[in-house]
Amino acid sequence: MNKRRTVLQSVRYIQENVGKIQPASAGIVTGSGLGAVVDALDVEHSLPYSEIPGFPVSTVEGHAGKLVFGHAYGRPIVVMQGRIHLYEGFTPDEVVHGIRVFHELGIRTVILTNAAGALDPRFEVGRPMLVTDHINFSGASCLTGENVEDWGPRFPDMSRVYDLALRELAVRKALELEIPLERGVYVQVPGPNLETPAETRAYRRLGADAIGMSTALEAMAAVHCGMRVMALSCLTNKNVPDAMEETSHEAVLEAAERASRSIASLLMEILKDIPDTAEE
Ligand code: HPA
């Protein structure tokens, strides 16, 4: 089936059940343990992925699997509460389905959040990291196969994936709120296993500061569609080869939940000042 047709199936159902989404709104994807971001919104509609035709259904614990429509400071916001991962067996196109739905709903700005291991030994667990760039080490791309020209070009540029103005906004808001904000490069690995010390050493040498199992593909799909992207990682564990600690999914979820309040308040402040489409 044509990639776009599947996305439009979901969009049609959403529009029938929720109505048109104003183009000035932002789309947010919440990562493991970060679903609490939704608590800060005035929620109007909530659609389980399982009800939306064409929408893949996540199976991971800690991921709610709902599309939530609400307002933050009077601005319409859509949240994908729970994401779709490669390690669940989904295809790259399925992993980025929600991002393309955002695009077809007229959303121009995407904010991705995730739980990540800190590869930079100076990073403190529990802090957010603003993603400045990524390394797609997942072994997959959401841009192979048929290219949908209506979305973007065959060979999209990736020299500025994470929008500079949004990054500056995040840094300014973190300063105002006195939330310590790390900055760095995120590497997406396929998962679901965590890393061996040798792998961790290798990813650090490749130039990554944080590691996780999502985000890069979603950011690529968003850039391909011409959307502005910002990504915030919640550093849930230290992942350094000489002080390697055992890491469990439960520990990652717990750490993300503990840090989710400060990430949610940072996000809400950012949403206040997200540029409108009309201002472009
Ligand atoms: N490695 C990979 N993915 C992760 C980690 C990690 O250390 N922490 C949270 N997600």
Coordinates of C-alpha atoms and ligand atoms in Angstrom, one line a residue:
M1 CA 0.0 0.0 0.0
N2 CA 1.1 3.5 -0.8
K3 CA 2.9 5.0 2.3
R4 CA 0.9 8.2 2.1
R5 CA -2.5 6.5 1.8
T6 CA -1.9 4.7 5.2
V7 CA -1.0 8.1 6.8
L8 CA -4.1 9.7 5.2
Q9 CA -6.3 6.9 6.6
S10 CA -5.2 7.9 10.1
V11 CA -5.6 11.6 9.4
R12 CA -9.1 11.2 8.1
Y13 CA -10.2 9.3 11.2
I14 CA -8.6 11.9 13.5
Q15 CA -10.3 14.8 11.6
E16 CA -13.6 13.1 11.8
N17 CA -13.3 12.5 15.6
V18 CA -11.4 15.6 16.7
G19 CA -11.8 18.2 14.0
K20 CA -9.2 20.2 12.1
I21 CA -5.9 21.0 14.0
Q22 CA -4.8 24.6 13.7
P23 CA -1.6 24.8 11.8
A24 CA 0.2 26.8 14.5
S25 CA 0.2 23.9 16.9
A26 CA 3.1 21.7 17.9
G27 CA 3.3 17.9 18.0
I28 CA 5.1 16.3 20.9
V29 CA 6.3 12.7 21.2
T30 CA 6.7 11.5 24.8
G31 CA 9.4 8.9 25.5
S32 CA 9.6 6.2 28.2
G33 CA 8.3 7.4 31.5
L34 CA 7.7 10.9 30.1
G35 CA 4.0 10.6 29.5
A36 CA 3.4 12.9 32.5
V37 CA 4.1 15.8 30.1
V38 CA 0.4 15.5 29.2
D39 CA -0.6 16.3 32.7
A40 CA 0.3 19.9 32.1
L41 CA -2.1 20.2 29.1
D42 CA -5.8 21.1 29.0
V43 CA -6.8 17.8 27.4
E44 CA -9.8 17.8 25.0
H45 CA -9.6 14.5 23.2
S46 CA -7.7 11.3 23.6
L47 CA -7.6 8.6 20.9
P48 CA -6.0 5.3 21.6
Y49 CA -3.7 4.2 18.7
S50 CA -5.7 1.0 18.5
E51 CA -8.8 3.0 17.3
I52 CA -7.0 4.9 14.6
P53 CA -6.9 3.1 11.2
G54 CA -3.3 2.6 10.0
F55 CA -1.8 3.6 13.3
P56 CA 0.8 1.1 14.7
V57 CA 0.2 0.1 18.4
S58 CA 3.1 0.1 20.7
T59 CA 3.6 -2.8 23.1
V60 CA 6.2 -1.3 25.4
E61 CA 5.6 -0.9 29.2
G62 CA 5.6 2.7 30.1
H63 CA 4.2 3.8 26.8
A64 CA 0.5 4.7 26.9
G65 CA -0.3 4.5 23.2
K66 CA -2.6 7.4 22.8
L67 CA -2.9 10.5 20.7
V68 CA -3.8 13.4 23.0
F69 CA -5.3 16.7 21.8
G70 CA -5.2 19.7 24.1
H71 CA -4.1 23.2 24.7
A72 CA -1.1 24.8 26.3
Y73 CA -1.4 28.5 26.9
G74 CA -4.3 28.7 24.4
R75 CA -2.3 26.9 21.7
P76 CA -3.5 23.7 20.2
I77 CA -1.0 20.8 20.9
V78 CA -1.0 17.2 19.9
V79 CA 0.9 14.6 21.9
M80 CA 1.8 11.1 20.8
Q81 CA 1.9 9.6 24.3
G82 CA 4.0 6.5 23.6
R83 CA 6.1 5.9 20.6
I84 CA 6.7 3.0 18.2
H85 CA 10.1 1.3 18.2
L86 CA 12.1 -0.7 15.7
Y87 CA 12.9 -3.3 18.4
E88 CA 9.2 -4.1 18.6
G89 CA 9.5 -5.4 15.1
F90 CA 7.9 -2.4 13.4
T91 CA 9.2 -1.2 10.0
P92 CA 10.9 2.2 9.8
D93 CA 7.8 3.6 8.1
E94 CA 5.6 2.4 10.9
V95 CA 8.0 3.9 13.5
V96 CA 7.6 7.4 11.9
H97 CA 3.9 7.0 11.0
G98 CA 2.8 9.5 13.8
I99 CA 5.3 12.1 12.6
R100 CA 3.8 12.0 9.1
V101 CA 0.3 12.2 10.6
F102 CA 1.4 15.3 12.4
H103 CA 2.6 16.7 9.1
E104 CA -0.6 15.9 7.3
L105 CA -2.5 17.6 10.2
G106 CA -0.7 20.8 9.3
I107 CA 1.7 20.7 12.3
R108 CA 5.0 22.5 11.6
T109 CA 6.9 22.0 14.8
V110 CA 7.8 18.6 16.4
I111 CA 9.2 18.1 19.8
L112 CA 10.7 14.7 20.5
T113 CA 11.4 13.5 24.0
N114 CA 13.2 10.3 25.0
A115 CA 14.9 8.5 27.8
A116 CA 18.7 8.1 27.1
G117 CA 21.8 6.8 28.7
A118 CA 24.6 9.4 29.3
L119 CA 27.8 8.5 27.4
D120 CA 29.5 11.8 28.4
P121 CA 30.9 11.0 31.9
R122 CA 30.3 14.6 32.9
F123 CA 26.6 14.4 32.4
E124 CA 24.3 14.1 35.5
V125 CA 21.6 11.5 35.6
G126 CA 18.1 13.0 35.9
R127 CA 19.0 16.1 33.8
P128 CA 17.5 16.9 30.4
M129 CA 19.9 17.0 27.4
L130 CA 19.1 19.2 24.5
V131 CA 19.9 17.2 21.3
T132 CA 22.1 19.3 19.0
D133 CA 22.6 16.6 16.4
H134 CA 22.2 12.8 16.0
I135 CA 23.9 9.7 14.6
N136 CA 21.5 7.3 13.1
F137 CA 23.1 4.0 14.1
S138 CA 19.8 2.1 14.0
G139 CA 20.8 0.3 10.7
A140 CA 17.5 1.5 9.2
S141 CA 16.0 4.5 7.4
C142 CA 12.5 5.7 7.1
L143 CA 13.4 7.3 3.8
T144 CA 14.2 4.2 1.7
G145 CA 11.8 2.8 -0.8
E146 CA 9.2 4.9 -2.6
N147 CA 9.7 8.6 -2.0
V148 CA 6.5 10.6 -1.4
E149 CA 7.2 13.8 -3.3
D150 CA 4.4 15.6 -1.5
W151 CA 6.3 15.1 1.7
G152 CA 9.8 15.9 0.6
P153 CA 12.8 15.3 -1.7
R154 CA 14.4 12.0 -2.5
F155 CA 17.7 13.1 -1.0
P156 CA 16.8 15.4 1.9
D157 CA 19.5 17.6 3.5
M158 CA 20.3 16.6 7.1
S159 CA 22.9 19.4 7.9
R160 CA 20.5 21.2 10.3
V161 CA 18.1 18.6 11.7
Y162 CA 17.6 20.3 15.1
D163 CA 16.3 23.8 14.6
L164 CA 18.6 26.5 15.9
A165 CA 15.9 28.9 16.9
L166 CA 14.2 26.2 18.9
R167 CA 17.5 25.2 20.5
E168 CA 18.1 28.8 21.5
L169 CA 14.6 29.0 22.9
A170 CA 15.1 25.8 25.0
V171 CA 18.4 27.1 26.4
R172 CA 16.9 30.5 27.3
K173 CA 13.9 28.9 29.0
A174 CA 16.1 26.4 30.9
L175 CA 18.2 29.3 32.2
E176 CA 15.0 31.2 33.3
L177 CA 13.7 28.2 35.1
E178 CA 17.1 27.4 36.5
I179 CA 16.9 23.8 35.1
P180 CA 20.4 22.5 34.4
L181 CA 20.4 21.5 30.7
E182 CA 23.1 19.4 29.1
R183 CA 23.7 19.6 25.3
G184 CA 24.9 17.0 23.0
V185 CA 24.8 14.4 20.2
Y186 CA 22.3 11.5 20.5
V187 CA 23.0 8.2 18.9
Q188 CA 20.0 5.9 18.0
V189 CA 20.8 2.2 18.3
P190 CA 18.4 -0.6 17.3
G191 CA 18.0 -2.1 20.8
P192 CA 16.3 -3.7 22.6
N193 CA 19.5 -4.8 24.5
L194 CA 21.5 -2.3 26.4
E195 CA 25.2 -1.9 25.4
T196 CA 28.3 -3.9 26.3
P197 CA 31.2 -1.8 27.6
A198 CA 33.0 -2.2 24.3
E199 CA 30.0 -0.8 22.4
T200 CA 29.6 2.1 24.8
R201 CA 33.3 2.9 24.2
A202 CA 32.7 2.7 20.5
Y203 CA 29.7 5.0 20.4
R204 CA 31.5 7.6 22.6
R205 CA 34.4 7.5 20.1
L206 CA 32.0 8.0 17.3
G207 CA 31.1 11.3 18.8
A208 CA 27.9 10.6 20.7
D209 CA 27.0 12.1 24.2
A210 CA 23.8 10.2 24.8
I211 CA 22.3 6.9 23.6
G212 CA 18.8 5.6 23.1
M213 CA 16.5 3.5 20.8
S214 CA 14.4 6.2 19.2
T215 CA 14.3 9.8 17.9
A216 CA 16.8 9.9 15.0
L217 CA 14.4 8.2 12.5
E218 CA 11.5 10.4 13.7
A219 CA 13.6 13.6 13.3
M220 CA 14.6 12.4 9.8
A221 CA 11.0 11.9 8.8
A222 CA 10.1 15.3 10.2
V223 CA 12.9 17.1 8.4
H224 CA 12.0 15.3 5.2
C225 CA 8.5 16.8 5.5
G226 CA 10.0 20.3 6.1
M227 CA 9.1 20.4 9.8
R228 CA 11.0 22.1 12.6
V229 CA 12.4 19.7 15.1
M230 CA 13.6 19.9 18.7
A231 CA 14.5 16.9 20.9
L232 CA 15.1 16.6 24.6
S233 CA 16.6 13.5 26.2
C234 CA 16.1 12.6 29.8
L235 CA 19.3 11.2 31.0
T236 CA 18.2 8.1 32.9
N237 CA 21.5 6.3 33.5
K238 CA 25.2 6.6 33.2
N239 CA 26.5 4.5 30.3
V240 CA 30.3 4.8 30.6
P241 CA 32.5 1.8 30.0
D242 CA 34.8 2.1 33.0
A243 CA 32.0 2.6 35.5
M244 CA 29.3 0.5 33.8
E245 CA 26.3 -0.1 36.0
E246 CA 23.7 -2.7 35.3
T247 CA 20.7 -1.0 33.7
S248 CA 17.2 -2.3 33.6
H249 CA 14.2 -1.0 31.7
E250 CA 12.5 -0.5 35.1
A251 CA 15.3 1.6 36.4
V252 CA 15.2 3.7 33.2
L253 CA 11.4 4.3 33.6
E254 CA 11.8 5.2 37.2
A255 CA 14.6 7.7 36.5
A256 CA 12.5 9.2 33.6
E257 CA 9.5 9.5 35.8
R258 CA 11.5 11.3 38.5
A259 CA 12.9 13.8 36.0
S260 CA 9.6 14.2 34.1
R261 CA 8.4 17.2 36.2
S262 CA 11.3 19.4 35.3
I263 CA 11.2 18.3 31.6
A264 CA 7.4 19.0 31.6
S265 CA 7.9 22.5 33.0
L266 CA 10.7 23.2 30.5
L267 CA 8.5 22.0 27.7
M268 CA 5.5 24.0 28.8
E269 CA 7.7 27.2 28.9
I270 CA 9.0 26.4 25.4
L271 CA 5.5 25.9 24.1
K272 CA 4.5 29.4 25.2
D273 CA 7.0 30.8 22.7
I274 CA 7.0 28.3 19.8
P275 CA 7.0 30.4 16.7
D276 CA 3.6 30.5 14.9
T277 CA 3.4 29.4 11.3
A278 CA 2.0 32.8 10.6
E279 CA 5.2 34.4 11.9
E280 CA 7.4 32.7 9.3
Ligands
HPA1 N1 21.2 2.6 26.2 C1 20.3 2.6 25.2 N2 19.0 3.0 25.4 C2 18.7 3.7 26.5 C3 19.7 3.8 27.6 C4 21.0 3.2 27.4 O1 21.8 3.3 28.3 N3 19.1 4.4 28.6 C5 17.8 4.7 28.2 N4 17.6 4.2 26.9

